[in-house]
PDB file of C-alpha atoms in Angstrom:
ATOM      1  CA  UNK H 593     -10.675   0.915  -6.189  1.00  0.00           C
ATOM      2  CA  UNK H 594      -8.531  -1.309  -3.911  1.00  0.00           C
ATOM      3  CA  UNK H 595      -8.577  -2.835  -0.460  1.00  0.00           C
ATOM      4  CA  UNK H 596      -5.634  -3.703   1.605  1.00  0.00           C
ATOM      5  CA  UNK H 597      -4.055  -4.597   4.997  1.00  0.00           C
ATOM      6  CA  UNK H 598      -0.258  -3.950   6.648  1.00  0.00           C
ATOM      7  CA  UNK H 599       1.203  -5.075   9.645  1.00  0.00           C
ATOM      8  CA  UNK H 600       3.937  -2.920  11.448  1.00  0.00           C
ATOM      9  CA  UNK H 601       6.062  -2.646  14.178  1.00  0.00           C
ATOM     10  CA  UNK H 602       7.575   0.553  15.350  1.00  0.00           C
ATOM     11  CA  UNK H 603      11.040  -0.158  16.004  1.00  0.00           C
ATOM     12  CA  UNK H 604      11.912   3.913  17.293  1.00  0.00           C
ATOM     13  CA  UNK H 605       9.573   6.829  17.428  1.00  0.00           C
ATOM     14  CA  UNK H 606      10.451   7.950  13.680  1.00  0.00           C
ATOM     15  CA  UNK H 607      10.704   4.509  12.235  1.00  0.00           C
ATOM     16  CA  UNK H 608       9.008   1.492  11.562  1.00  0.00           C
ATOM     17  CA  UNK H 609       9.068  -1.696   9.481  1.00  0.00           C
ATOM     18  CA  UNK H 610       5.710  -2.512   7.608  1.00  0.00           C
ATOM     19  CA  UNK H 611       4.802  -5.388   5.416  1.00  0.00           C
ATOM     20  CA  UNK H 612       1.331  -5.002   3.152  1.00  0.00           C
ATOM     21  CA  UNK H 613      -1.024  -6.716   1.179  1.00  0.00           C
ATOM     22  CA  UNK H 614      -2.914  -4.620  -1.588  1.00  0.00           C
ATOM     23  CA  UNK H 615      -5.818  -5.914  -4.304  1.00  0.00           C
ATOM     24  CA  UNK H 616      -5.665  -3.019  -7.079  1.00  0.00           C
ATOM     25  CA  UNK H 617      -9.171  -3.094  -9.109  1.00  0.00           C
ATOM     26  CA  UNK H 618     -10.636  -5.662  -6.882  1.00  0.00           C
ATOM     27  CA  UNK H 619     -14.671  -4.168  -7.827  1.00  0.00           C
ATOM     28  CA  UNK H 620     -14.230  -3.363 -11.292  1.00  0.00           C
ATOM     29  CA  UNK H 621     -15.564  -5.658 -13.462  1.00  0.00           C
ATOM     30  CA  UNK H 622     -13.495  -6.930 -16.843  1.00  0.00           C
ATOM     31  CA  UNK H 623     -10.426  -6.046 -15.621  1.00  0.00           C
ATOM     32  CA  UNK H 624      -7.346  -7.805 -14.775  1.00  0.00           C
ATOM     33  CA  UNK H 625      -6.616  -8.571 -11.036  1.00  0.00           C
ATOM     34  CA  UNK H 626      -3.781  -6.552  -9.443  1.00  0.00           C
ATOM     35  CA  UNK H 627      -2.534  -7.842  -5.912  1.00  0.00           C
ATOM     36  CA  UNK H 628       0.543  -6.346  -4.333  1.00  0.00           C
ATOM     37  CA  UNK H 629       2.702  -7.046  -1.859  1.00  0.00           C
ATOM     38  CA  UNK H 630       5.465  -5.374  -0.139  1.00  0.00           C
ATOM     39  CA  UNK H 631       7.449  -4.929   2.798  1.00  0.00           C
ATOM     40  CA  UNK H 632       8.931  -1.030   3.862  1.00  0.00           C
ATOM     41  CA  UNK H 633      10.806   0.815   6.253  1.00  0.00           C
ATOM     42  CA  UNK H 634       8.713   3.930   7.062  1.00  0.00           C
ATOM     43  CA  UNK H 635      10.213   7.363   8.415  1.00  0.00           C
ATOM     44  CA  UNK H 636       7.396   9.655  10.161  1.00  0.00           C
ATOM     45  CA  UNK H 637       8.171  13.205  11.996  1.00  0.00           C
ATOM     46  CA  UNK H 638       5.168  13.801  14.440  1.00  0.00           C
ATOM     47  CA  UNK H 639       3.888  17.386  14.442  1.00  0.00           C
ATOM     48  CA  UNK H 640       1.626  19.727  16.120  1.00  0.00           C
ATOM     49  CA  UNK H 641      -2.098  18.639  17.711  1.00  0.00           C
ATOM     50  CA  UNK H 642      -2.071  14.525  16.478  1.00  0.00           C
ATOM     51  CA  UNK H 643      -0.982  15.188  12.995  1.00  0.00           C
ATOM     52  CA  UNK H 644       1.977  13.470  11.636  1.00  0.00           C
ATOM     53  CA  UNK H 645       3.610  13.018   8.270  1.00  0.00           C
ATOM     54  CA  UNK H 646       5.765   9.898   6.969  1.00  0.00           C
ATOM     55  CA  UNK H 647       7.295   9.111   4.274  1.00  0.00           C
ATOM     56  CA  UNK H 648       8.231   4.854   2.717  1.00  0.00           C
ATOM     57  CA  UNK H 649      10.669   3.345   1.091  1.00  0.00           C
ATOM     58  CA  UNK H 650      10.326  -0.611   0.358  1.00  0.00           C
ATOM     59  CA  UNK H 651      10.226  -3.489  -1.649  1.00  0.00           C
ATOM     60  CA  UNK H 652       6.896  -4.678  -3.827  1.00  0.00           C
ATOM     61  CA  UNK H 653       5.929  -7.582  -5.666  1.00  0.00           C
ATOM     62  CA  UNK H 654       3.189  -7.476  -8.113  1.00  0.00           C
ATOM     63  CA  UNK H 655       1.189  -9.733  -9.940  1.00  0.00           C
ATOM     64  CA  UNK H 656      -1.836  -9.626 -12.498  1.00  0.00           C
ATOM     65  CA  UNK H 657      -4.565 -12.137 -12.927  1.00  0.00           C
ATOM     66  CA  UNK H 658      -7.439 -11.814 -16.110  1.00  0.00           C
ATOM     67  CA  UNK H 659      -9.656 -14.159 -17.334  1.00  0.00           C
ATOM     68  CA  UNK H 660      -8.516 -14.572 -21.437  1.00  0.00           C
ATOM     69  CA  UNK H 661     -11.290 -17.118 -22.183  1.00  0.00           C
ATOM     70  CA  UNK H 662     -12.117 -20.743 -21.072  1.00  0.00           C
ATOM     71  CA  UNK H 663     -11.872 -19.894 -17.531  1.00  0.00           C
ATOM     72  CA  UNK H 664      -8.518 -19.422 -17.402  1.00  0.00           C
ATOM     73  CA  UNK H 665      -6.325 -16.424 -15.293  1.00  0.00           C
ATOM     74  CA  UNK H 666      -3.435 -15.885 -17.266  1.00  0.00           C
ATOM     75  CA  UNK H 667      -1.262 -13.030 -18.047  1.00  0.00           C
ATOM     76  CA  UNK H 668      -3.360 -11.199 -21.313  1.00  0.00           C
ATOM     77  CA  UNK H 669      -2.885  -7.904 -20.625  1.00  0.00           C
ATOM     78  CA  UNK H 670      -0.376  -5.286 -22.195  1.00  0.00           C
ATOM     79  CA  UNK H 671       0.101  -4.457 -18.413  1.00  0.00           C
ATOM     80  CA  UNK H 672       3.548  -5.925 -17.526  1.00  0.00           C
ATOM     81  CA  UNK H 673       4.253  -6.579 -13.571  1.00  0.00           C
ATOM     82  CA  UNK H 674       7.473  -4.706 -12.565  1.00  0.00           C
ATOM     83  CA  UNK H 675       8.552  -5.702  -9.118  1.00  0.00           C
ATOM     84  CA  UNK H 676      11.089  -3.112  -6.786  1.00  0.00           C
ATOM     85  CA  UNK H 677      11.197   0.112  -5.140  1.00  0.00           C
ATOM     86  CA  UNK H 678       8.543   1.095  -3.800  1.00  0.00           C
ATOM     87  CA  UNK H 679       8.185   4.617  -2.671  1.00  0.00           C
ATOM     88  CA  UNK H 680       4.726   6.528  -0.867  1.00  0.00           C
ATOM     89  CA  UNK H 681       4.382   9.872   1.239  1.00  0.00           C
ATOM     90  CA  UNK H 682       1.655  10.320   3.419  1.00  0.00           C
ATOM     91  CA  UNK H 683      -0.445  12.236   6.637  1.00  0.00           C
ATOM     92  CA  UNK H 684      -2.060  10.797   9.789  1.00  0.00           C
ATOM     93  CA  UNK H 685      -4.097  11.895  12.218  1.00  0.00           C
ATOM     94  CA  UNK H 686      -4.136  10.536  15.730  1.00  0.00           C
ATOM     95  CA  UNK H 687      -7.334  10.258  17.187  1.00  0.00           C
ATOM     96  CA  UNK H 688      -6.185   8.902  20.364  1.00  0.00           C
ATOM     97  CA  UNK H 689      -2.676   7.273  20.913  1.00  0.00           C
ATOM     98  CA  UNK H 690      -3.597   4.023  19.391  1.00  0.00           C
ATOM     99  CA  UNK H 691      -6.078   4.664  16.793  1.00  0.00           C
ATOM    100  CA  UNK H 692      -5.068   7.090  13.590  1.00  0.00           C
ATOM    101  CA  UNK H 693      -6.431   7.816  10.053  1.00  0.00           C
ATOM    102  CA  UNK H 694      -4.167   8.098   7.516  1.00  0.00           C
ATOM    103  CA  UNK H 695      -3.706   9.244   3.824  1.00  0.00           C
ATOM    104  CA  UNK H 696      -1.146   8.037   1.455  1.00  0.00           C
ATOM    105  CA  UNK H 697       0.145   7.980  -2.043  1.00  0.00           C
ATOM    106  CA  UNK H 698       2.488   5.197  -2.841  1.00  0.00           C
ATOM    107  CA  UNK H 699       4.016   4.648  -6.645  1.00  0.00           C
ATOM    108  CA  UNK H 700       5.822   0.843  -6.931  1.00  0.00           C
ATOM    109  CA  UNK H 701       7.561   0.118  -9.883  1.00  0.00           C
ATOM    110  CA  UNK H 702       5.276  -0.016 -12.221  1.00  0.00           C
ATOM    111  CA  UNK H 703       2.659   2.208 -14.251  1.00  0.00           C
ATOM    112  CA  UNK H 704       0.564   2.471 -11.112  1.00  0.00           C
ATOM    113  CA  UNK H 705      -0.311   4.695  -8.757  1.00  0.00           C
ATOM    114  CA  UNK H 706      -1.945   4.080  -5.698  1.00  0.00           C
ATOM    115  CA  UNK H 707      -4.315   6.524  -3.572  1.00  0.00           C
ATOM    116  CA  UNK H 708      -5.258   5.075   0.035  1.00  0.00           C
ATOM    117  CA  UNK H 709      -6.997   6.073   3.289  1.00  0.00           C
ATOM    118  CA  UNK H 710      -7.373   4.046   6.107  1.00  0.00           C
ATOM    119  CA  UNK H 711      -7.129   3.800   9.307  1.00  0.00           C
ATOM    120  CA  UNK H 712      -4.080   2.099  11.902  1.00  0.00           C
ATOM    121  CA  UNK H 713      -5.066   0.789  15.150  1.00  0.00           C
ATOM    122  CA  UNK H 714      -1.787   0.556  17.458  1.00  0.00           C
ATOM    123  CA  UNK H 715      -0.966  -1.370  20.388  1.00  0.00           C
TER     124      UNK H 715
END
């Protein structure tokens, strides 16, 4: 499970730059810490009665934090980081004009893969 925040700004009606913050694993316990961040340009086609679909293409940075004894967060993992592309697809729903839900699957890099819902609050 994860928990996350991005900022945006919607530079035409089909695109918009967003930058995000993302804790992978963040309530499981004895595991390593995940946190990535990454910054996209995001392509969305409205379509019929508030739903939308988008796809991203961007830049992520990730890093991994575990305990290996003594207190210590190293690097102890067979997990290794791969920053780069990033690439998601998703669906929103527009409630009103400033407040959506929306569903995405992102892949960066690395050996993850990333489910999230949420929801965007415009203005």
């Amino acid at each position: 499970m994860s928990v996350g925040v991005f900022v945006g700004y919607q530079f035409h009606t089909n695109f918009a730059v967003e930058g995000s913050y993302r804790s992978l694993n963040a309530f499981v316990p004895s595991t390593p810490d995940i946190d990535q961040s990454a910054i996209s340009v995001v392509g969305s086609q409205p379509l019929s009665n508030g739903f939308g679909v988008f796809a991203r293409l961007g830049y992520n940075d990730v890093k991994v934090r575990h305990s290996c004894g003594a207190g210590k967060f190293l690097l102890c993992e067979n997990f290794s980081p791969s920053n780069g592309v990033l690439v998601g697809v998703g669906a929103t729903y527009a409630f009103t004009p400033s407040i959506s839900a929306r569903a995405e699957i992102q892949r960066p890099s690395s050996d993850l893969t990333n489910f999230g819902v949420g929801v965007a609050f415009g203005f």
